[in-house]
PDB file of C-alpha atoms in Angstrom:
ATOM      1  CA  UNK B  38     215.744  44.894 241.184  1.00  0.00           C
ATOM      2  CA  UNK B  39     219.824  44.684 241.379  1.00  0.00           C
ATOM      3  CA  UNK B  40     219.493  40.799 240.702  1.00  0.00           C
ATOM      4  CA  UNK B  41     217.525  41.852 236.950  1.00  0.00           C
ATOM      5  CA  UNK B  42     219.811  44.984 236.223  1.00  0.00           C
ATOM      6  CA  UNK B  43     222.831  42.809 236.725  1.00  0.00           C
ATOM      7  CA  UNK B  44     221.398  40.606 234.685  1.00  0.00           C
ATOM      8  CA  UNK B  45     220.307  41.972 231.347  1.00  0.00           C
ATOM      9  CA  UNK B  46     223.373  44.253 231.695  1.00  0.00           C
ATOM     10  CA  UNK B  47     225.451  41.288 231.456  1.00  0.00           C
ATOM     11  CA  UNK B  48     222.999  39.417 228.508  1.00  0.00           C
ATOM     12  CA  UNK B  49     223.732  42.912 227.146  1.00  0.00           C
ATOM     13  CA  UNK B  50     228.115  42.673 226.814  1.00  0.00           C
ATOM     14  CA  UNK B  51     227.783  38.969 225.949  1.00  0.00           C
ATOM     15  CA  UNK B  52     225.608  39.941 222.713  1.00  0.00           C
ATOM     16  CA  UNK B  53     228.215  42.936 222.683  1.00  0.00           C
ATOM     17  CA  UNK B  54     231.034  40.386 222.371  1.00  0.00           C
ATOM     18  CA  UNK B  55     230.030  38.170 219.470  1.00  0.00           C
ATOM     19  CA  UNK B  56     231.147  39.041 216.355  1.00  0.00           C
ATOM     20  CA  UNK B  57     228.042  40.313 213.825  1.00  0.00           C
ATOM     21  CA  UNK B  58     225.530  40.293 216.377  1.00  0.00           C
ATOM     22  CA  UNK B  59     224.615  43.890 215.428  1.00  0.00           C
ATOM     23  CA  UNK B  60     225.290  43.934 211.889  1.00  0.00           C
ATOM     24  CA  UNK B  61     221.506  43.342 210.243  1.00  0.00           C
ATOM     25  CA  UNK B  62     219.904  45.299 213.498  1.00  0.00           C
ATOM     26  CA  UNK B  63     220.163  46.874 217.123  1.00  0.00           C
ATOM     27  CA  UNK B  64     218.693  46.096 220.230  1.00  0.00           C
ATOM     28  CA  UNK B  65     217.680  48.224 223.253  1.00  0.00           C
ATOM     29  CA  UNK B  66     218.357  47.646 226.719  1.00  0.00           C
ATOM     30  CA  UNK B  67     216.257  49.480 229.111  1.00  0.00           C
ATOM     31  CA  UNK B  68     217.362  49.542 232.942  1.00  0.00           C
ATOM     32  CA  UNK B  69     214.121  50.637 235.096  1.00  0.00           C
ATOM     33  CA  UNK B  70     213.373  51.182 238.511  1.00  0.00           C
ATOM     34  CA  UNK B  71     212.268  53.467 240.892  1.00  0.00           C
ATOM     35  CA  UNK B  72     214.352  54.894 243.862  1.00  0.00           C
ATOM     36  CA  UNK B  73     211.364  55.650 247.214  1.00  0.00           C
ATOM     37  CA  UNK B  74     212.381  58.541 249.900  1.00  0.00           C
ATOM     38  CA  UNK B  75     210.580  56.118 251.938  1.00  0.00           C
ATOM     39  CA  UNK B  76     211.594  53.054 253.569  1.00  0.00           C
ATOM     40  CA  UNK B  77     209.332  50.797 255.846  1.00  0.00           C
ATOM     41  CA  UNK B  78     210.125  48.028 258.021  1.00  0.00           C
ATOM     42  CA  UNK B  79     208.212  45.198 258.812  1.00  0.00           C
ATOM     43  CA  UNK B  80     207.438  43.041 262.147  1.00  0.00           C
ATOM     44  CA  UNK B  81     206.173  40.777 264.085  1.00  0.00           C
ATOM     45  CA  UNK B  82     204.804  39.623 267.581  1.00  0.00           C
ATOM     46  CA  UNK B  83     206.642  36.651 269.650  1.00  0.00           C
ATOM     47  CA  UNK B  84     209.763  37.671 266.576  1.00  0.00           C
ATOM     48  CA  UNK B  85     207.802  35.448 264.228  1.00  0.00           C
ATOM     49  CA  UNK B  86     208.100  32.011 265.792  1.00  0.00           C
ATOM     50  CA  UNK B  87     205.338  29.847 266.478  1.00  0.00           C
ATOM     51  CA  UNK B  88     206.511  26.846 268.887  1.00  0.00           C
ATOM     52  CA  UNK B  89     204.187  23.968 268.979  1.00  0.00           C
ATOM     53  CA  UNK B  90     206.743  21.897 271.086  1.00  0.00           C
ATOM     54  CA  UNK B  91     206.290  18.207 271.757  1.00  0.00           C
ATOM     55  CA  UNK B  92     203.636  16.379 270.162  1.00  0.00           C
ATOM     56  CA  UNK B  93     202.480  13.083 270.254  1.00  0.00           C
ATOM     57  CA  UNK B  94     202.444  10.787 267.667  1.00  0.00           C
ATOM     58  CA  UNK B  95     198.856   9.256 269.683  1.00  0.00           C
ATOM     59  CA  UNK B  96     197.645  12.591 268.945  1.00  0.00           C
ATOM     60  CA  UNK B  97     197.720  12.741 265.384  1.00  0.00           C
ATOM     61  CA  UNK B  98     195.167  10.901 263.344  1.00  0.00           C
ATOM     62  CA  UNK B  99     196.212   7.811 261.272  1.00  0.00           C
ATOM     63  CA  UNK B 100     193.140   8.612 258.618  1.00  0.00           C
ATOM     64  CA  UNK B 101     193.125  12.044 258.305  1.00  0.00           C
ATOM     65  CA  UNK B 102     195.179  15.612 258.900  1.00  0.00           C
ATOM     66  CA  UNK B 103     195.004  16.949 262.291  1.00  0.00           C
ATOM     67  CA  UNK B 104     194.942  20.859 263.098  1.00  0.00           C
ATOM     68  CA  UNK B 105     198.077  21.284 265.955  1.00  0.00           C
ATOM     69  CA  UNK B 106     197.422  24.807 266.379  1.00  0.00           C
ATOM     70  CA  UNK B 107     195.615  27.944 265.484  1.00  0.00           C
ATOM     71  CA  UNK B 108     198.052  30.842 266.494  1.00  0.00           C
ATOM     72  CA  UNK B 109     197.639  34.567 265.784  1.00  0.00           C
ATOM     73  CA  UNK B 110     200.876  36.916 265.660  1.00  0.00           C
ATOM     74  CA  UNK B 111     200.693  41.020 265.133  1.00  0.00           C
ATOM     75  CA  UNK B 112     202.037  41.640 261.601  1.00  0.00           C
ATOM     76  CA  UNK B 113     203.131  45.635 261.607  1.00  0.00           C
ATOM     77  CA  UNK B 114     204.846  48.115 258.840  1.00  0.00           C
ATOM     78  CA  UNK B 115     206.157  51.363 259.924  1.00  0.00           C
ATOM     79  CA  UNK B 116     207.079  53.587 256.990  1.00  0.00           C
ATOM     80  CA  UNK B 117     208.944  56.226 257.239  1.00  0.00           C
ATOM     81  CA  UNK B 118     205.265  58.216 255.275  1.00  0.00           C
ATOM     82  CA  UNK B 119     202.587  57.741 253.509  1.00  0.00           C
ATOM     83  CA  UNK B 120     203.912  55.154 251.258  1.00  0.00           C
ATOM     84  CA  UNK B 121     201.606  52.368 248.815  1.00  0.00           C
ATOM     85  CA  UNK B 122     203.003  49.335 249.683  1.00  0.00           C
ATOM     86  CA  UNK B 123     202.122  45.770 249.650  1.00  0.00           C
ATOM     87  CA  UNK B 124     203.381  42.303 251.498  1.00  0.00           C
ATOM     88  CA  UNK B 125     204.656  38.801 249.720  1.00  0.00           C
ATOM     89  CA  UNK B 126     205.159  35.908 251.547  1.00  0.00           C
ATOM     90  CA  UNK B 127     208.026  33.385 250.305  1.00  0.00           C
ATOM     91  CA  UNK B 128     208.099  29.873 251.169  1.00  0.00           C
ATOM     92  CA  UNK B 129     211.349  28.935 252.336  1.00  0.00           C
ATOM     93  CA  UNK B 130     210.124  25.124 252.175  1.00  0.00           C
ATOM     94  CA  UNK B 131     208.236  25.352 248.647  1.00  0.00           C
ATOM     95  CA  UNK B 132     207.156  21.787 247.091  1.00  0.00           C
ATOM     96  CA  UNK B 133     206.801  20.700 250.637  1.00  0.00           C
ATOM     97  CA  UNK B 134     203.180  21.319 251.431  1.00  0.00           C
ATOM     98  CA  UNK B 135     200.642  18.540 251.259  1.00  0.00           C
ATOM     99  CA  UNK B 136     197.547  18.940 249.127  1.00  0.00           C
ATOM    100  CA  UNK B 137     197.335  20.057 245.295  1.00  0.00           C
ATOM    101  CA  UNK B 138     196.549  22.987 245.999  1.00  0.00           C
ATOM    102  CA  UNK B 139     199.028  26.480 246.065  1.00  0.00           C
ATOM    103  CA  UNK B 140     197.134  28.115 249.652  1.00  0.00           C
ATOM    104  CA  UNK B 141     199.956  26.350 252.290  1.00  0.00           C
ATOM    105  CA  UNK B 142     203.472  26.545 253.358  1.00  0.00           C
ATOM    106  CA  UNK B 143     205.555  23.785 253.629  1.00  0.00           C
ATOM    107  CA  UNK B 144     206.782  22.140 256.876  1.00  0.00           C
ATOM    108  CA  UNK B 145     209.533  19.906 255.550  1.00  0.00           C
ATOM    109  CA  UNK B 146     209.994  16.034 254.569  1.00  0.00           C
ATOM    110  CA  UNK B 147     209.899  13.352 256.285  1.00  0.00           C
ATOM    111  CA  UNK B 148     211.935  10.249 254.465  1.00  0.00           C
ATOM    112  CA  UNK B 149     210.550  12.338 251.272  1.00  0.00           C
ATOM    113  CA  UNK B 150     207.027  12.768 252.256  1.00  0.00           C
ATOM    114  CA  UNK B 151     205.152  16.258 252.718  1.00  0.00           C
ATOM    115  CA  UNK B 152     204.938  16.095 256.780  1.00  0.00           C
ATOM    116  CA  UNK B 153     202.354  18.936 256.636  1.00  0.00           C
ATOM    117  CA  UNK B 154     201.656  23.115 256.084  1.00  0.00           C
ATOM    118  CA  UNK B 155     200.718  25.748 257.334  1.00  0.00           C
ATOM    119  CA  UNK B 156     198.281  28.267 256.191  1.00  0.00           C
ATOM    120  CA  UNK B 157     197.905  31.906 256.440  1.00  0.00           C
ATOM    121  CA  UNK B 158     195.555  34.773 257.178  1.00  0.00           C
ATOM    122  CA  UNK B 159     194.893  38.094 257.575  1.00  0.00           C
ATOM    123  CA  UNK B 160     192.052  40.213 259.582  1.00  0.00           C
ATOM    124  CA  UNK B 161     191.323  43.451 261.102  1.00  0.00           C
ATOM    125  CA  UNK B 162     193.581  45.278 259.380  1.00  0.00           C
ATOM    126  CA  UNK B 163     194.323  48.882 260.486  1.00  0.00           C
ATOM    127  CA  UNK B 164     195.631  51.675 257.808  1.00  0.00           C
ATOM    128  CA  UNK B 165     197.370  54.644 260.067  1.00  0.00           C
ATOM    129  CA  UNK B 166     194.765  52.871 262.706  1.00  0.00           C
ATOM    130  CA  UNK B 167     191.336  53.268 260.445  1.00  0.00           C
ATOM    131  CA  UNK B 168     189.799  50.094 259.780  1.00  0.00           C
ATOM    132  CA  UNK B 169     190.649  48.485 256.159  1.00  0.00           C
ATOM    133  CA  UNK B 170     189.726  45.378 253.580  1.00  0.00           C
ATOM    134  CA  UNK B 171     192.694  43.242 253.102  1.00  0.00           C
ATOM    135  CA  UNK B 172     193.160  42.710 249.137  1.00  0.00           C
ATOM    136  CA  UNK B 173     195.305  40.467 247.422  1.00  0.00           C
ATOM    137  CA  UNK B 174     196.902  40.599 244.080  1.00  0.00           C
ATOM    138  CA  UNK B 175     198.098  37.517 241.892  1.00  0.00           C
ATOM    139  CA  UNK B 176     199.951  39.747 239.253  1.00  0.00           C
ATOM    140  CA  UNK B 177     202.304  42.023 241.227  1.00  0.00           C
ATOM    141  CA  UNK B 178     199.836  44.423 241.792  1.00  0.00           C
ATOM    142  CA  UNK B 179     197.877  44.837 238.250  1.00  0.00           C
ATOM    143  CA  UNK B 180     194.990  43.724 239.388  1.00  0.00           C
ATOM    144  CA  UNK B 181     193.059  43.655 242.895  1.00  0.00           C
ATOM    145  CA  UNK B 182     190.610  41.557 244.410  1.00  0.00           C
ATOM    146  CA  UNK B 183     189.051  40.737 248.534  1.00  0.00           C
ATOM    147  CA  UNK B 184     191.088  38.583 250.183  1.00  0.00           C
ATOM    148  CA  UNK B 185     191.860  36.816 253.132  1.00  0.00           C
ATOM    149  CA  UNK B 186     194.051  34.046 252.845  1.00  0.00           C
ATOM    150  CA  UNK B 187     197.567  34.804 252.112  1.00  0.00           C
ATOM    151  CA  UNK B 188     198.605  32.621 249.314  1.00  0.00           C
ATOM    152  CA  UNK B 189     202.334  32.012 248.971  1.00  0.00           C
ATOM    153  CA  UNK B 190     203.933  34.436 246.218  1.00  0.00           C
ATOM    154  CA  UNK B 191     200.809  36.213 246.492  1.00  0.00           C
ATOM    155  CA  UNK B 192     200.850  40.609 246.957  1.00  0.00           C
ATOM    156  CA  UNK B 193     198.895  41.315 250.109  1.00  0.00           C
ATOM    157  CA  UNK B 194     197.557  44.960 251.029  1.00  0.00           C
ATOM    158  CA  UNK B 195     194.688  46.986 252.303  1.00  0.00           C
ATOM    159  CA  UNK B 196     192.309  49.236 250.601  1.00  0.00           C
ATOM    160  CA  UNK B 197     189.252  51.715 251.280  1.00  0.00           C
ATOM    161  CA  UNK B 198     186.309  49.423 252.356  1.00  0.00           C
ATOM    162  CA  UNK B 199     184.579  51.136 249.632  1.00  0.00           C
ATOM    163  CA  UNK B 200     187.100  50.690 247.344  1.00  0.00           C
ATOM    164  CA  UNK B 201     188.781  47.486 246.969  1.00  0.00           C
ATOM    165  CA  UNK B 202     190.838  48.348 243.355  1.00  0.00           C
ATOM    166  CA  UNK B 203     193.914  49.469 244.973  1.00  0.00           C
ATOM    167  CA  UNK B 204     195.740  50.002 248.208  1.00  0.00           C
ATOM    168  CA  UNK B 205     195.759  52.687 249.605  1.00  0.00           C
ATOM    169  CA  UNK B 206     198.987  54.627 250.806  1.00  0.00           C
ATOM    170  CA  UNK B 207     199.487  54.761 254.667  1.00  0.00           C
ATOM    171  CA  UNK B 208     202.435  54.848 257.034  1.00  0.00           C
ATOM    172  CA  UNK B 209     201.640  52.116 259.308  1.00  0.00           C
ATOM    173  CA  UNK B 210     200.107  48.783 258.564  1.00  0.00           C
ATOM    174  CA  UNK B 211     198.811  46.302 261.449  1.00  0.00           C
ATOM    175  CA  UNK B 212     197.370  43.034 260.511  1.00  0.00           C
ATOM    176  CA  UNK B 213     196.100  39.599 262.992  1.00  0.00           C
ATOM    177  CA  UNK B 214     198.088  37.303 261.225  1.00  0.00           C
ATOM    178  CA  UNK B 215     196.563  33.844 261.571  1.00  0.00           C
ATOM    179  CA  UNK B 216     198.892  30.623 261.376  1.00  0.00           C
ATOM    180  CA  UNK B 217     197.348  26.847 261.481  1.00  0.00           C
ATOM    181  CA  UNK B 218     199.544  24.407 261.161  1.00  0.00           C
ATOM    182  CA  UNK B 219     198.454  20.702 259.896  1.00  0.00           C
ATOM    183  CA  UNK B 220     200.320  17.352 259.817  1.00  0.00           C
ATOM    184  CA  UNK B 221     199.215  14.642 257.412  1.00  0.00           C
ATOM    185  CA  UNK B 222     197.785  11.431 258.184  1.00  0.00           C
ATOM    186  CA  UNK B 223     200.163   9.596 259.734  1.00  0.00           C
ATOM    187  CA  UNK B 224     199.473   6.121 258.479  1.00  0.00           C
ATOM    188  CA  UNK B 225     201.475   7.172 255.484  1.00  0.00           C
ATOM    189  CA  UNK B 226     204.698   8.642 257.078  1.00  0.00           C
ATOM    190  CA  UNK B 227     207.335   6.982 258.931  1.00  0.00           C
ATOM    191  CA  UNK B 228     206.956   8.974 262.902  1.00  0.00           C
ATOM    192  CA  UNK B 229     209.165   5.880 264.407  1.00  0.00           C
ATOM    193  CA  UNK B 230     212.103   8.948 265.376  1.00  0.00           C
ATOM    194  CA  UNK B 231     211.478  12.151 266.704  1.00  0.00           C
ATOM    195  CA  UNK B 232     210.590  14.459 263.629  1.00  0.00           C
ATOM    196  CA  UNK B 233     211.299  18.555 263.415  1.00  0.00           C
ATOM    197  CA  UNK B 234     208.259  20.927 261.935  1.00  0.00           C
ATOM    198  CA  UNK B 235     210.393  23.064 259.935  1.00  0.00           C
ATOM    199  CA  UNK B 236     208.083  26.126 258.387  1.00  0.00           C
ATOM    200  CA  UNK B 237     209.580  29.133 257.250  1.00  0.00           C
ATOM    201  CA  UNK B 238     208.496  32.100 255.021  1.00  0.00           C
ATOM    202  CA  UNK B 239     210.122  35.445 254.421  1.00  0.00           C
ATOM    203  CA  UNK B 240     207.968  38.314 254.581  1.00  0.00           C
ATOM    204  CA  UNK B 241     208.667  40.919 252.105  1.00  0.00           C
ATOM    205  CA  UNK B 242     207.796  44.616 251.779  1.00  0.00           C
ATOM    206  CA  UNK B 243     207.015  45.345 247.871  1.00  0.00           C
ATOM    207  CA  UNK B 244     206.693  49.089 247.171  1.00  0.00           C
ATOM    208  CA  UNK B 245     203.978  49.877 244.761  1.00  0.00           C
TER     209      UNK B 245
END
């Protein structure tokens, strides 16, 4: 929000300062927003890491991705109240995913090649503890649909069961966040030296 408003107030004195730029017409610069009494802060289980360790390159397939782990960590938001909210995940390692697809995170390069991803997923979601339909949104919110997987970028909430249009406001959010991580075949990446898997996404809060 301060990262827009800084910037069309600043498209706004540069068309200020050049001579004639208002003399056939005007333009109008509207600064929006919208200032919440509430605030609410997200977490999660194990403080978000997922550790796979060691593995062996003899343990990865030459022809074919291998899974190296299906983890779970407890995603909560506690709001101060009732608040409509959603989630956005941001991959901190975008364009490093294998696939063609947009559904994983990145785990780095290796010597310029996608090492792996990650995906995400939600289930049982809780709304103020009541059972609730995790819905996604691929316009910031316009529009609302079922869904599961967490795409990267994508608005994730939870609605009525009954109705899966909207969100619906609560004060505390708990989700089973799933995490599996893949590694690409390996006949096509150089494992010779010990390699880091280096996910990261930012979880953000979005308030509705």
């Amino acid at each position: 929000m301060f990262s827009r408003i800084k910037f069309l107030t600043a498209t706004a004195t540069l068309l200020a300062c050049v001579p004639g730029a208002f003399a056939a017409s005007t333009v109008e610069l509207t600064v929006k927003g919208l200032i919440t009494p509430s605030a609410c802060t997200p977490s999660l289980s194990k403080n978000g890491v997922i550790d796979h360790g060691k593995i062996s390159v003899s343990d990865l397939a030459p022809d074919r991705h291998t899974i190296i782990g299906n983890d779970v960590l407890s995603l909560s938001v506690l709001c101060d109240a009732s608040t409509l909210i959603a989630l956005r995940a941001i991959d901190n390692r975008a364009g490093t995913a294998i696939g063609t697809t947009d559904n994983k995170y990145g785990i780095g390069l290796v010597d310029g090649k996608k090492l792996g991803g990650y995906f995400l997923t939600w289930s049982n979601s809780l709304a103020d503890n009541v059972p609730a339909q995790s819905i996604g949104s691929e316009d910031q919110g316009q529009t609302w649909y079922r869904e599961w997987v967490w795409y990267p970028n994508t608005y994730m909430s939870a609605a009525d069961p009954a109705d899966l249009s909207a969100p619906i406001a609560m004060q505390k959010l708990d989700v089973e966040l799933g995490i599996q991580t893949i590694i690409d075949r390996t006949d096509g990446l150089d494992l010779s030296n010990e390699v880091p898997i280096d996910g990261s996404a930012t979880l953000e809060v979005v308030y509705l």
